[in-house]
């Protein structure tokens, strides 16, 4: 999730290591983002055109690593709009499964108002979608063993906010041919 004192920026890392995405990898990424967008629109009764892409990142939580920064301390409750500033809707796509690949790591919606706390067991392929504002404070329980992996893809309804997010992947990071 971070290296030394900051998040790993995949664009900068790939530039530094002179790595490029294949066209097939870009198509897979684009397809997943498109499908998540359609699922959010359907679930929340929105026109998909009103949902614009926001940040997307992979989380790689290693139970054997010690947290080095506050951002590594994923087990603290937070609200995505406060943490990231632009999110309107958040999706999580689990890339591996609890008890098979790691222990701990449940995603927990905190008790809020009249709603009680609810935990989501991570399972490869499972999608969790929620509005990103104060109605959904949440956290991830500590991973005690193994590595928990997920793709977080956010969406905004603000064109201005969407334009503030760097396009990914940059064309310079895609192999030609």
GROMACS .gro file of N, CA and C in nm:
model
  531
    1UNK      N    1   0.083  -0.119   0.000
    1UNK     CA    2   0.000   0.000   0.000
    1UNK      C    3   0.087   0.126   0.000
    2UNK      N    4   0.203   0.118   0.068
    2UNK     CA    5   0.294   0.232   0.064
    2UNK      C    6   0.437   0.182   0.064
    3UNK      N    7   0.525   0.271   0.028
    3UNK     CA    8   0.668   0.243   0.032
    3UNK      C    9   0.734   0.356   0.107
    4UNK      N   10   0.803   0.323   0.213
    4UNK     CA   11   0.861   0.423   0.303
    4UNK      C   12   0.751   0.512   0.357
    5UNK      N   13   0.746   0.639   0.320
    5UNK     CA   14   0.649   0.731   0.380
    5UNK      C   15   0.534   0.772   0.288
    6UNK      N   16   0.514   0.704   0.174
    6UNK     CA   17   0.408   0.748   0.084
    6UNK      C   18   0.347   0.633   0.007
    7UNK      N   19   0.228   0.660  -0.052
    7UNK     CA   20   0.164   0.562  -0.137
    7UNK      C   21   0.249   0.535  -0.260
    8UNK      N   22   0.236   0.418  -0.316
    8UNK     CA   23   0.303   0.385  -0.442
    8UNK      C   24   0.213   0.433  -0.556
    9UNK      N   25   0.266   0.520  -0.640
    9UNK     CA   26   0.196   0.568  -0.758
    9UNK      C   27   0.236   0.475  -0.873
   10UNK      N   28   0.141   0.396  -0.922
   10UNK     CA   29   0.172   0.295  -1.023
   10UNK      C   30   0.227   0.358  -1.151
   11UNK      N   31   0.176   0.473  -1.190
   11UNK     CA   32   0.226   0.542  -1.309
   11UNK      C   33   0.375   0.575  -1.293
   12UNK      N   34   0.410   0.633  -1.179
   12UNK     CA   35   0.550   0.669  -1.155
   12UNK      C   36   0.639   0.546  -1.144
   13UNK      N   37   0.589   0.442  -1.079
   13UNK     CA   38   0.667   0.318  -1.065
   13UNK      C   39   0.695   0.256  -1.202
   14UNK      N   40   0.593   0.252  -1.288
   14UNK     CA   41   0.611   0.193  -1.420
   14UNK      C   42   0.705   0.277  -1.506
   15UNK      N   43   0.694   0.410  -1.495
   15UNK     CA   44   0.788   0.497  -1.565
   15UNK      C   45   0.931   0.469  -1.518
   16UNK      N   46   0.950   0.463  -1.387
   16UNK     CA   47   1.081   0.441  -1.328
   16UNK      C   48   1.141   0.307  -1.373
   17UNK      N   49   1.058   0.204  -1.377
   17UNK     CA   50   1.107   0.070  -1.413
   17UNK      C   51   1.098   0.042  -1.563
   18UNK      N   52   1.054   0.140  -1.641
   18UNK     CA   53   1.038   0.127  -1.787
   18UNK      C   54   0.949   0.009  -1.824
   19UNK      N   55   0.839  -0.004  -1.750
   19UNK     CA   56   0.741  -0.110  -1.777
   19UNK      C   57   0.624  -0.055  -1.857
   20UNK      N   58   0.562  -0.141  -1.935
   20UNK     CA   59   0.445  -0.100  -2.014
   20UNK      C   60   0.334  -0.203  -1.999
   21UNK      N   61   0.209  -0.155  -2.005
   21UNK     CA   62   0.095  -0.244  -2.008
   21UNK      C   63   0.077  -0.297  -2.149
   22UNK      N   64   0.029  -0.420  -2.161
   22UNK     CA   65  -0.010  -0.472  -2.292
   22UNK      C   66  -0.149  -0.420  -2.323
   23UNK      N   67  -0.186  -0.423  -2.448
   23UNK     CA   68  -0.320  -0.381  -2.488
   23UNK      C   69  -0.425  -0.470  -2.420
   24UNK      N   70  -0.396  -0.597  -2.406
   24UNK     CA   71  -0.488  -0.690  -2.341
   24UNK      C   72  -0.510  -0.653  -2.194
   25UNK      N   73  -0.406  -0.610  -2.124
   25UNK     CA   74  -0.418  -0.567  -1.985
   25UNK      C   75  -0.503  -0.441  -1.974
   26UNK      N   76  -0.482  -0.348  -2.066
   26UNK     CA   77  -0.561  -0.224  -2.066
   26UNK      C   78  -0.707  -0.256  -2.092
   27UNK      N   79  -0.734  -0.346  -2.186
   27UNK     CA   80  -0.872  -0.384  -2.216
   27UNK      C   81  -0.938  -0.451  -2.095
   28UNK      N   82  -0.866  -0.536  -2.023
   28UNK     CA   83  -0.920  -0.601  -1.903
   28UNK      C   84  -0.953  -0.497  -1.796
   29UNK      N   85  -0.861  -0.404  -1.773
   29UNK     CA   86  -0.883  -0.298  -1.674
   29UNK      C   87  -1.004  -0.213  -1.713
   30UNK      N   88  -1.011  -0.172  -1.839
   30UNK     CA   89  -1.121  -0.089  -1.887
   30UNK      C   90  -1.254  -0.162  -1.875
   31UNK      N   91  -1.254  -0.290  -1.907
   31UNK     CA   92  -1.376  -0.370  -1.899
   31UNK      C   93  -1.425  -0.381  -1.755
   32UNK      N   94  -1.334  -0.406  -1.662
   32UNK     CA   95  -1.372  -0.416  -1.521
   32UNK      C   96  -1.429  -0.283  -1.473
   33UNK      N   97  -1.364  -0.173  -1.506
   33UNK     CA   98  -1.413  -0.040  -1.465
   33UNK      C   99  -1.551  -0.013  -1.524
   34UNK      N  100  -1.571  -0.048  -1.651
   34UNK     CA  101  -1.701  -0.026  -1.716
   34UNK      C  102  -1.810  -0.109  -1.647
   35UNK      N  103  -1.780  -0.235  -1.617
   35UNK     CA  104  -1.879  -0.321  -1.552
   35UNK      C  105  -1.912  -0.273  -1.410
   36UNK      N  106  -1.812  -0.229  -1.337
   36UNK     CA  107  -1.837  -0.175  -1.204
   36UNK      C  108  -1.925  -0.050  -1.212
   37UNK      N  109  -1.896   0.034  -1.309
   37UNK     CA  110  -1.976   0.156  -1.329
   37UNK      C  111  -2.123   0.120  -1.356
   38UNK      N  112  -2.146   0.022  -1.442
   38UNK     CA  113  -2.282  -0.021  -1.474
   38UNK      C  114  -2.351  -0.081  -1.351
   39UNK      N  115  -2.278  -0.157  -1.270
   39UNK     CA  116  -2.337  -0.215  -1.149
   39UNK      C  117  -2.376  -0.106  -1.049
   40UNK      N  118  -2.290  -0.007  -1.031
   40UNK     CA  119  -2.322   0.103  -0.940
   40UNK      C  120  -2.445   0.178  -0.989
   41UNK      N  121  -2.450   0.207  -1.118
   41UNK     CA  122  -2.564   0.279  -1.175
   41UNK      C  123  -2.694   0.201  -1.154
   42UNK      N  124  -2.690   0.072  -1.181
   42UNK     CA  125  -2.809  -0.010  -1.164
   42UNK      C  126  -2.850  -0.018  -1.016
   43UNK      N  127  -2.754  -0.043  -0.930
   43UNK     CA  128  -2.783  -0.059  -0.787
   43UNK      C  129  -2.843   0.068  -0.727
   44UNK      N  130  -2.790   0.184  -0.766
   44UNK     CA  131  -2.836   0.310  -0.708
   44UNK      C  132  -2.940   0.382  -0.794
   45UNK      N  133  -2.983   0.319  -0.906
   45UNK     CA  134  -3.086   0.378  -0.991
   45UNK      C  135  -3.041   0.504  -1.062
   46UNK      N  136  -2.916   0.504  -1.109
   46UNK     CA  137  -2.858   0.621  -1.175
   46UNK      C  138  -2.838   0.596  -1.323
   47UNK      N  139  -2.837   0.703  -1.399
   47UNK     CA  140  -2.796   0.695  -1.539
   47UNK      C  141  -2.645   0.673  -1.540
   48UNK      N  142  -2.596   0.566  -1.605
   48UNK     CA  143  -2.451   0.542  -1.605
   48UNK      C  144  -2.368   0.661  -1.654
   49UNK      N  145  -2.427   0.744  -1.740
   49UNK     CA  146  -2.355   0.860  -1.793
   49UNK      C  147  -2.327   0.964  -1.685
   50UNK      N  148  -2.403   0.962  -1.574
   50UNK     CA  149  -2.378   1.058  -1.467
   50UNK      C  150  -2.261   1.016  -1.379
   51UNK      N  151  -2.221   0.890  -1.388
   51UNK     CA  152  -2.108   0.840  -1.309
   51UNK      C  153  -1.979   0.854  -1.389
   52UNK      N  154  -1.887   0.928  -1.335
   52UNK     CA  155  -1.760   0.946  -1.402
   52UNK      C  156  -1.650   0.881  -1.320
   53UNK      N  157  -1.549   0.833  -1.389
   53UNK     CA  158  -1.441   0.762  -1.322
   53UNK      C  159  -1.361   0.854  -1.231
   54UNK      N  160  -1.332   0.800  -1.116
   54UNK     CA  161  -1.252   0.867  -1.016
   54UNK      C  162  -1.129   0.779  -0.995
   55UNK      N  163  -1.066   0.790  -0.882
   55UNK     CA  164  -0.947   0.710  -0.854
   55UNK      C  165  -0.976   0.560  -0.854
   56UNK      N  166  -0.877   0.486  -0.894
   56UNK     CA  167  -0.879   0.340  -0.883
   56UNK      C  168  -0.744   0.300  -0.827
   57UNK      N  169  -0.746   0.208  -0.731
   57UNK     CA  170  -0.619   0.162  -0.677
   57UNK      C  171  -0.632   0.019  -0.626
   58UNK      N  172  -0.520  -0.048  -0.622
   58UNK     CA  173  -0.512  -0.181  -0.567
   58UNK      C  174  -0.469  -0.170  -0.423
   59UNK      N  175  -0.532  -0.249  -0.337
   59UNK     CA  176  -0.481  -0.258  -0.200
   59UNK      C  177  -0.421  -0.397  -0.184
   60UNK      N  178  -0.306  -0.399  -0.126
   60UNK     CA  179  -0.226  -0.520  -0.105
   60UNK      C  180  -0.187  -0.516   0.041
   61UNK      N  181  -0.268  -0.580   0.126
   61UNK     CA  182  -0.247  -0.571   0.270
   61UNK      C  183  -0.180  -0.699   0.317
   62UNK      N  184  -0.059  -0.685   0.364
   62UNK     CA  185   0.024  -0.798   0.405
   62UNK      C  186   0.020  -0.808   0.558
   63UNK      N  187  -0.033  -0.919   0.606
   63UNK     CA  188  -0.046  -0.938   0.750
   63UNK      C  189   0.086  -0.940   0.825
   64UNK      N  190   0.197  -0.966   0.755
   64UNK     CA  191   0.327  -0.973   0.823
   64UNK      C  192   0.401  -0.840   0.825
   65UNK      N  193   0.345  -0.737   0.760
   65UNK     CA  194   0.410  -0.606   0.755
   65UNK      C  195   0.359  -0.514   0.866
   66UNK      N  196   0.447  -0.434   0.919
   66UNK     CA  197   0.413  -0.336   1.021
   66UNK      C  198   0.373  -0.206   0.952
   67UNK      N  199   0.267  -0.144   1.000
   67UNK     CA  200   0.223  -0.016   0.945
   67UNK      C  201   0.333   0.088   0.965
   68UNK      N  202   0.365   0.161   0.856
   68UNK     CA  203   0.470   0.263   0.864
   68UNK      C  204   0.413   0.404   0.859
   69UNK      N  205   0.295   0.419   0.800
   69UNK     CA  206   0.233   0.551   0.792
   69UNK      C  207   0.088   0.540   0.838
   70UNK      N  208   0.025   0.653   0.862
   70UNK     CA  209  -0.115   0.654   0.902
   70UNK      C  210  -0.201   0.587   0.796
   71UNK      N  211  -0.168   0.606   0.666
   71UNK     CA  212  -0.245   0.543   0.559
   71UNK      C  213  -0.234   0.391   0.561
   72UNK      N  214  -0.125   0.339   0.616
   72UNK     CA  215  -0.110   0.195   0.629
   72UNK      C  216  -0.200   0.139   0.739
   73UNK      N  217  -0.244   0.225   0.828
   73UNK     CA  218  -0.329   0.182   0.939
   73UNK      C  219  -0.475   0.179   0.892
   74UNK      N  220  -0.501   0.087   0.802
   74UNK     CA  221  -0.630   0.073   0.734
   74UNK      C  222  -0.743   0.035   0.830
   75UNK      N  223  -0.712  -0.008   0.950
   75UNK     CA  224  -0.813  -0.057   1.043
   75UNK      C  225  -0.886   0.055   1.116
   76UNK      N  226  -0.851   0.181   1.090
   76UNK     CA  227  -0.923   0.293   1.150
   76UNK      C  228  -1.047   0.325   1.067
   77UNK      N  229  -1.154   0.358   1.136
   77UNK     CA  230  -1.277   0.396   1.067
   77UNK      C  231  -1.254   0.525   0.988
   78UNK      N  232  -1.314   0.532   0.868
   78UNK     CA  233  -1.305   0.654   0.789
   78UNK      C  234  -1.425   0.664   0.695
   79UNK      N  235  -1.438   0.781   0.634
   79UNK     CA  236  -1.541   0.810   0.535
   79UNK      C  237  -1.468   0.849   0.408
   80UNK      N  238  -1.501   0.784   0.297
   80UNK     CA  239  -1.423   0.803   0.174
   80UNK      C  240  -1.422   0.947   0.123
   81UNK      N  241  -1.535   1.019   0.131
   81UNK     CA  242  -1.533   1.157   0.081
   81UNK      C  243  -1.440   1.244   0.164
   82UNK      N  244  -1.425   1.212   0.293
   82UNK     CA  245  -1.332   1.288   0.376
   82UNK      C  246  -1.187   1.246   0.350
   83UNK      N  247  -1.167   1.118   0.326
   83UNK     CA  248  -1.032   1.066   0.306
   83UNK      C  249  -0.977   1.103   0.168
   84UNK      N  250  -1.062   1.096   0.065
   84UNK     CA  251  -1.013   1.114  -0.073
   84UNK      C  252  -1.063   1.241  -0.140
   85UNK      N  253  -1.174   1.297  -0.092
   85UNK     CA  254  -1.220   1.426  -0.142
   85UNK      C  255  -1.312   1.425  -0.261
   86UNK      N  256  -1.300   1.327  -0.349
   86UNK     CA  257  -1.377   1.333  -0.473
   86UNK      C  258  -1.480   1.221  -0.486
   87UNK      N  259  -1.469   1.116  -0.408
   87UNK     CA  260  -1.556   0.999  -0.424
   87UNK      C  261  -1.703   1.033  -0.398
   88UNK      N  262  -1.793   0.980  -0.482
   88UNK     CA  263  -1.937   0.982  -0.458
   88UNK      C  264  -1.985   0.839  -0.430
   89UNK      N  265  -1.925   0.743  -0.502
   89UNK     CA  266  -1.957   0.601  -0.485
   89UNK      C  267  -1.825   0.523  -0.486
   90UNK      N  268  -1.818   0.422  -0.401
   90UNK     CA  269  -1.699   0.340  -0.391
   90UNK      C  270  -1.735   0.195  -0.420
   91UNK      N  271  -1.650   0.127  -0.495
   91UNK     CA  272  -1.666  -0.017  -0.516
   91UNK      C  273  -1.538  -0.087  -0.474
   92UNK      N  274  -1.554  -0.206  -0.423
   92UNK     CA  275  -1.441  -0.294  -0.392
   92UNK      C  276  -1.464  -0.422  -0.470
   93UNK      N  277  -1.363  -0.467  -0.539
   93UNK     CA  278  -1.366  -0.596  -0.607
   93UNK      C  279  -1.258  -0.680  -0.541
   94UNK      N  280  -1.299  -0.784  -0.471
   94UNK     CA  281  -1.201  -0.869  -0.404
   94UNK      C  282  -1.129  -0.957  -0.504
   95UNK      N  283  -0.998  -0.964  -0.490
   95UNK     CA  284  -0.914  -1.041  -0.581
   95UNK      C  285  -0.869  -1.174  -0.521
   96UNK      N  286  -0.895  -1.193  -0.392
   96UNK     CA  287  -0.867  -1.321  -0.329
   96UNK      C  288  -0.963  -1.340  -0.212
   97UNK      N  289  -0.952  -1.452  -0.143
   97UNK     CA  290  -1.054  -1.490  -0.045
   97UNK      C  291  -1.000  -1.507   0.096
   98UNK      N  292  -1.081  -1.462   0.190
   98UNK     CA  293  -1.050  -1.480   0.332
   98UNK      C  294  -1.049  -1.629   0.365
   99UNK      N  295  -0.962  -1.668   0.454
   99UNK     CA  296  -0.941  -1.805   0.502
   99UNK      C  297  -0.873  -1.896   0.401
  100UNK      N  298  -0.873  -1.860   0.273
  100UNK     CA  299  -0.796  -1.934   0.173
  100UNK      C  300  -0.660  -1.868   0.151
  101UNK      N  301  -0.661  -1.735   0.140
  101UNK     CA  302  -0.539  -1.660   0.108
  101UNK      C  303  -0.489  -1.574   0.224
  102UNK      N  304  -0.575  -1.543   0.317
  102UNK     CA  305  -0.538  -1.457   0.430
  102UNK      C  306  -0.639  -1.479   0.542
  103UNK      N  307  -0.604  -1.430   0.661
  103UNK     CA  308  -0.694  -1.434   0.776
  103UNK      C  309  -0.718  -1.292   0.824
  104UNK      N  310  -0.840  -1.266   0.875
  104UNK     CA  311  -0.879  -1.130   0.914
  104UNK      C  312  -0.923  -1.056   0.789
  105UNK      N  313  -0.914  -0.923   0.792
  105UNK     CA  314  -0.938  -0.842   0.673
  105UNK      C  315  -1.082  -0.821   0.632
  106UNK      N  316  -1.179  -0.848   0.724
  106UNK     CA  317  -1.317  -0.821   0.687
  106UNK      C  318  -1.338  -0.672   0.669
  107UNK      N  319  -1.425  -0.637   0.577
  107UNK     CA  320  -1.465  -0.498   0.555
  107UNK      C  321  -1.586  -0.474   0.645
  108UNK      N  322  -1.580  -0.371   0.729
  108UNK     CA  323  -1.687  -0.349   0.826
  108UNK      C  324  -1.748  -0.210   0.807
  109UNK      N  325  -1.879  -0.209   0.783
  109UNK     CA  326  -1.955  -0.085   0.788
  109UNK      C  327  -1.983  -0.060   0.935
  110UNK      N  328  -1.944   0.056   0.985
  110UNK     CA  329  -1.963   0.090   1.127
  110UNK      C  330  -2.109   0.118   1.157
  111UNK      N  331  -2.150   0.097   1.281
  111UNK     CA  332  -2.284   0.135   1.325
  111UNK      C  333  -2.295   0.287   1.308
  112UNK      N  334  -2.409   0.330   1.256
  112UNK     CA  335  -2.426   0.474   1.228
  112UNK      C  336  -2.575   0.504   1.233
  113UNK      N  337  -2.612   0.603   1.310
  113UNK     CA  338  -2.754   0.639   1.319
  113UNK      C  339  -2.834   0.519   1.369
  114UNK      N  340  -2.931   0.477   1.290
  114UNK     CA  341  -3.016   0.364   1.329
  114UNK      C  342  -2.965   0.232   1.272
  115UNK      N  343  -2.860   0.235   1.193
  115UNK     CA  344  -2.808   0.110   1.135
  115UNK      C  345  -2.703   0.048   1.226
  116UNK      N  346  -2.700  -0.083   1.228
  116UNK     CA  347  -2.600  -0.152   1.309
  116UNK      C  348  -2.480  -0.186   1.221
  117UNK      N  349  -2.371  -0.225   1.285
  117UNK     CA  350  -2.250  -0.261   1.211
  117UNK      C  351  -2.277  -0.385   1.126
  118UNK      N  352  -2.208  -0.394   1.013
  118UNK     CA  353  -2.221  -0.510   0.924
  118UNK      C  354  -2.085  -0.539   0.863
  119UNK      N  355  -2.047  -0.666   0.860
  119UNK     CA  356  -1.918  -0.707   0.805
  119UNK      C  357  -1.938  -0.779   0.673
  120UNK      N  358  -1.844  -0.760   0.582
  120UNK     CA  359  -1.845  -0.828   0.453
  120UNK      C  360  -1.724  -0.920   0.449
  121UNK      N  361  -1.748  -1.048   0.427
  121UNK     CA  362  -1.638  -1.144   0.416
  121UNK      C  363  -1.578  -1.135   0.277
  122UNK      N  364  -1.449  -1.109   0.268
  122UNK     CA  365  -1.385  -1.101   0.136
  122UNK      C  366  -1.383  -1.238   0.065
  123UNK      N  367  -1.433  -1.240  -0.058
  123UNK     CA  368  -1.432  -1.358  -0.145
  123UNK      C  369  -1.391  -1.313  -0.284
  124UNK      N  370  -1.302  -1.384  -0.347
  124UNK     CA  371  -1.256  -1.349  -0.482
  124UNK      C  372  -1.377  -1.331  -0.574
  125UNK      N  373  -1.381  -1.217  -0.643
  125UNK     CA  374  -1.489  -1.187  -0.736
  125UNK      C  375  -1.607  -1.114  -0.674
  126UNK      N  376  -1.615  -1.107  -0.542
  126UNK     CA  377  -1.725  -1.037  -0.476
  126UNK      C  378  -1.706  -0.886  -0.494
  127UNK      N  379  -1.817  -0.818  -0.520
  127UNK     CA  380  -1.816  -0.672  -0.535
  127UNK      C  381  -1.899  -0.611  -0.422
  128UNK      N  382  -1.844  -0.509  -0.360
  128UNK     CA  383  -1.914  -0.430  -0.259
  128UNK      C  384  -1.924  -0.289  -0.316
  129UNK      N  385  -2.044  -0.232  -0.314
  129UNK     CA  386  -2.064  -0.095  -0.366
  129UNK      C  387  -2.142  -0.016  -0.262
  130UNK      N  388  -2.100   0.109  -0.240
  130UNK     CA  389  -2.169   0.192  -0.142
  130UNK      C  390  -2.146   0.339  -0.173
  131UNK      N  391  -2.238   0.423  -0.123
  131UNK     CA  392  -2.218   0.567  -0.134
  131UNK      C  393  -2.105   0.605  -0.040
  132UNK      N  394  -2.026   0.703  -0.079
  132UNK     CA  395  -1.897   0.730  -0.014
  132UNK      C  396  -1.903   0.835   0.096
  133UNK      N  397  -2.021   0.884   0.128
  133UNK     CA  398  -2.030   0.996   0.223
  133UNK      C  399  -2.051   0.947   0.366
  134UNK      N  400  -2.092   1.038   0.454
  134UNK     CA  401  -2.098   1.015   0.598
  134UNK      C  402  -2.190   0.902   0.640
  135UNK      N  403  -2.282   0.860   0.554
  135UNK     CA  404  -2.373   0.751   0.589
  135UNK      C  405  -2.304   0.615   0.590
  136UNK      N  406  -2.178   0.608   0.542
  136UNK     CA  407  -2.108   0.480   0.535
  136UNK      C  408  -1.967   0.483   0.593
  137UNK      N  409  -1.955   0.515   0.722
  137UNK     CA  410  -1.821   0.503   0.783
  137UNK      C  411  -1.783   0.354   0.784
  138UNK      N  412  -1.655   0.327   0.759
  138UNK     CA  413  -1.614   0.187   0.748
  138UNK      C  414  -1.465   0.171   0.780
  139UNK      N  415  -1.425   0.046   0.789
  139UNK     CA  416  -1.285   0.012   0.813
  139UNK      C  417  -1.263  -0.131   0.766
  140UNK      N  418  -1.137  -0.170   0.764
  140UNK     CA  419  -1.099  -0.307   0.735
  140UNK      C  420  -1.034  -0.361   0.862
  141UNK      N  421  -1.078  -0.478   0.906
  141UNK     CA  422  -1.016  -0.538   1.024
  141UNK      C  423  -0.875  -0.583   0.989
  142UNK      N  424  -0.790  -0.589   1.089
  142UNK     CA  425  -0.649  -0.624   1.066
  142UNK      C  426  -0.635  -0.760   1.000
  143UNK      N  427  -0.547  -0.766   0.901
  143UNK     CA  428  -0.508  -0.892   0.839
  143UNK      C  429  -0.402  -0.952   0.931
  144UNK      N  430  -0.426  -1.075   0.976
  144UNK     CA  431  -0.334  -1.136   1.072
  144UNK      C  432  -0.237  -1.234   1.007
  145UNK      N  433  -0.272  -1.280   0.887
  145UNK     CA  434  -0.186  -1.375   0.817
  145UNK      C  435  -0.218  -1.369   0.668
  146UNK      N  436  -0.114  -1.375   0.583
  146UNK     CA  437  -0.135  -1.375   0.439
  146UNK      C  438  -0.148  -1.236   0.382
  147UNK      N  439  -0.196  -1.229   0.257
  147UNK     CA  440  -0.208  -1.102   0.186
  147UNK      C  441  -0.350  -1.089   0.131
  148UNK      N  442  -0.415  -0.979   0.166
  148UNK     CA  443  -0.551  -0.948   0.119
  148UNK      C  444  -0.537  -0.851   0.003
  149UNK      N  445  -0.599  -0.884  -0.110
  149UNK     CA  446  -0.589  -0.798  -0.229
  149UNK      C  447  -0.729  -0.761  -0.279
  150UNK      N  448  -0.743  -0.634  -0.314
  150UNK     CA  449  -0.870  -0.584  -0.366
  150UNK      C  450  -0.843  -0.468  -0.461
  151UNK      N  451  -0.936  -0.447  -0.551
  151UNK     CA  452  -0.935  -0.332  -0.639
  151UNK      C  453  -1.042  -0.237  -0.588
  152UNK      N  454  -1.004  -0.114  -0.557
  152UNK     CA  455  -1.099  -0.011  -0.519
  152UNK      C  456  -1.118   0.080  -0.640
  153UNK      N  457  -1.241   0.095  -0.682
  153UNK     CA  458  -1.272   0.183  -0.795
  153UNK      C  459  -1.381   0.279  -0.749
  154UNK      N  460  -1.353   0.407  -0.761
  154UNK     CA  461  -1.449   0.509  -0.716
  154UNK      C  462  -1.507   0.582  -0.837
  155UNK      N  463  -1.623   0.642  -0.811
  155UNK     CA  464  -1.693   0.718  -0.914
  155UNK      C  465  -1.739   0.849  -0.854
  156UNK      N  466  -1.742   0.952  -0.936
  156UNK     CA  467  -1.790   1.084  -0.896
  156UNK      C  468  -1.901   1.125  -0.991
  157UNK      N  469  -1.984   1.216  -0.948
  157UNK     CA  470  -2.089   1.272  -1.034
  157UNK      C  471  -2.052   1.413  -1.079
  158UNK      N  472  -1.932   1.456  -1.045
  158UNK     CA  473  -1.884   1.591  -1.076
  158UNK      C  474  -1.782   1.587  -1.189
  159UNK      N  475  -1.815   1.652  -1.300
  159UNK     CA  476  -1.721   1.661  -1.412
  159UNK      C  477  -1.592   1.728  -1.368
  160UNK      N  478  -1.604   1.833  -1.289
  160UNK     CA  479  -1.486   1.906  -1.241
  160UNK      C  480  -1.394   1.813  -1.160
  161UNK      N  481  -1.453   1.735  -1.070
  161UNK     CA  482  -1.372   1.642  -0.990
  161UNK      C  483  -1.311   1.534  -1.078
  162UNK      N  484  -1.388   1.483  -1.174
  162UNK     CA  485  -1.336   1.378  -1.263
  162UNK      C  486  -1.217   1.429  -1.343
  163UNK      N  487  -1.222   1.553  -1.385
  163UNK     CA  488  -1.111   1.609  -1.462
  163UNK      C  489  -0.986   1.631  -1.379
  164UNK      N  490  -1.002   1.635  -1.246
  164UNK     CA  491  -0.886   1.654  -1.158
  164UNK      C  492  -0.809   1.523  -1.136
  165UNK      N  493  -0.865   1.411  -1.179
  165UNK     CA  494  -0.801   1.280  -1.161
  165UNK      C  495  -0.720   1.247  -1.286
  166UNK      N  496  -0.595   1.213  -1.266
  166UNK     CA  497  -0.508   1.178  -1.379
  166UNK      C  498  -0.559   1.052  -1.449
  167UNK      N  499  -0.569   1.059  -1.581
  167UNK     CA  500  -0.614   0.943  -1.658
  167UNK      C  501  -0.518   0.826  -1.639
  168UNK      N  502  -0.574   0.706  -1.633
  168UNK     CA  503  -0.491   0.587  -1.615
  168UNK      C  504  -0.543   0.478  -1.707
  169UNK      N  505  -0.456   0.407  -1.772
  169UNK     CA  506  -0.312   0.432  -1.779
  169UNK      C  507  -0.280   0.541  -1.881
  170UNK      N  508  -0.170   0.611  -1.856
  170UNK     CA  509  -0.125   0.712  -1.952
  170UNK      C  510  -0.088   0.640  -2.081
  171UNK      N  511  -0.113   0.700  -2.196
  171UNK     CA  512  -0.078   0.636  -2.323
  171UNK      C  513   0.070   0.595  -2.331
  172UNK      N  514   0.156   0.668  -2.265
  172UNK     CA  515   0.299   0.634  -2.269
  172UNK      C  516   0.331   0.503  -2.195
  173UNK      N  517   0.236   0.455  -2.115
  173UNK     CA  518   0.257   0.331  -2.040
  173UNK      C  519   0.199   0.207  -2.109
  174UNK      N  520   0.147   0.228  -2.231
  174UNK     CA  521   0.087   0.118  -2.305
  174UNK      C  522   0.177   0.080  -2.422
  175UNK      N  523   0.211  -0.048  -2.428
  175UNK     CA  524   0.295  -0.097  -2.537
  175UNK      C  525   0.220  -0.087  -2.668
  176UNK      N  526   0.289  -0.048  -2.773
  176UNK     CA  527   0.224  -0.042  -2.904
  176UNK      C  528   0.224  -0.182  -2.966
  177UNK      N  529   0.120  -0.207  -3.045
  177UNK     CA  530   0.114  -0.335  -3.116
  177UNK      C  531   0.038  -0.433  -3.048
   0.00000   0.00000   0.00000
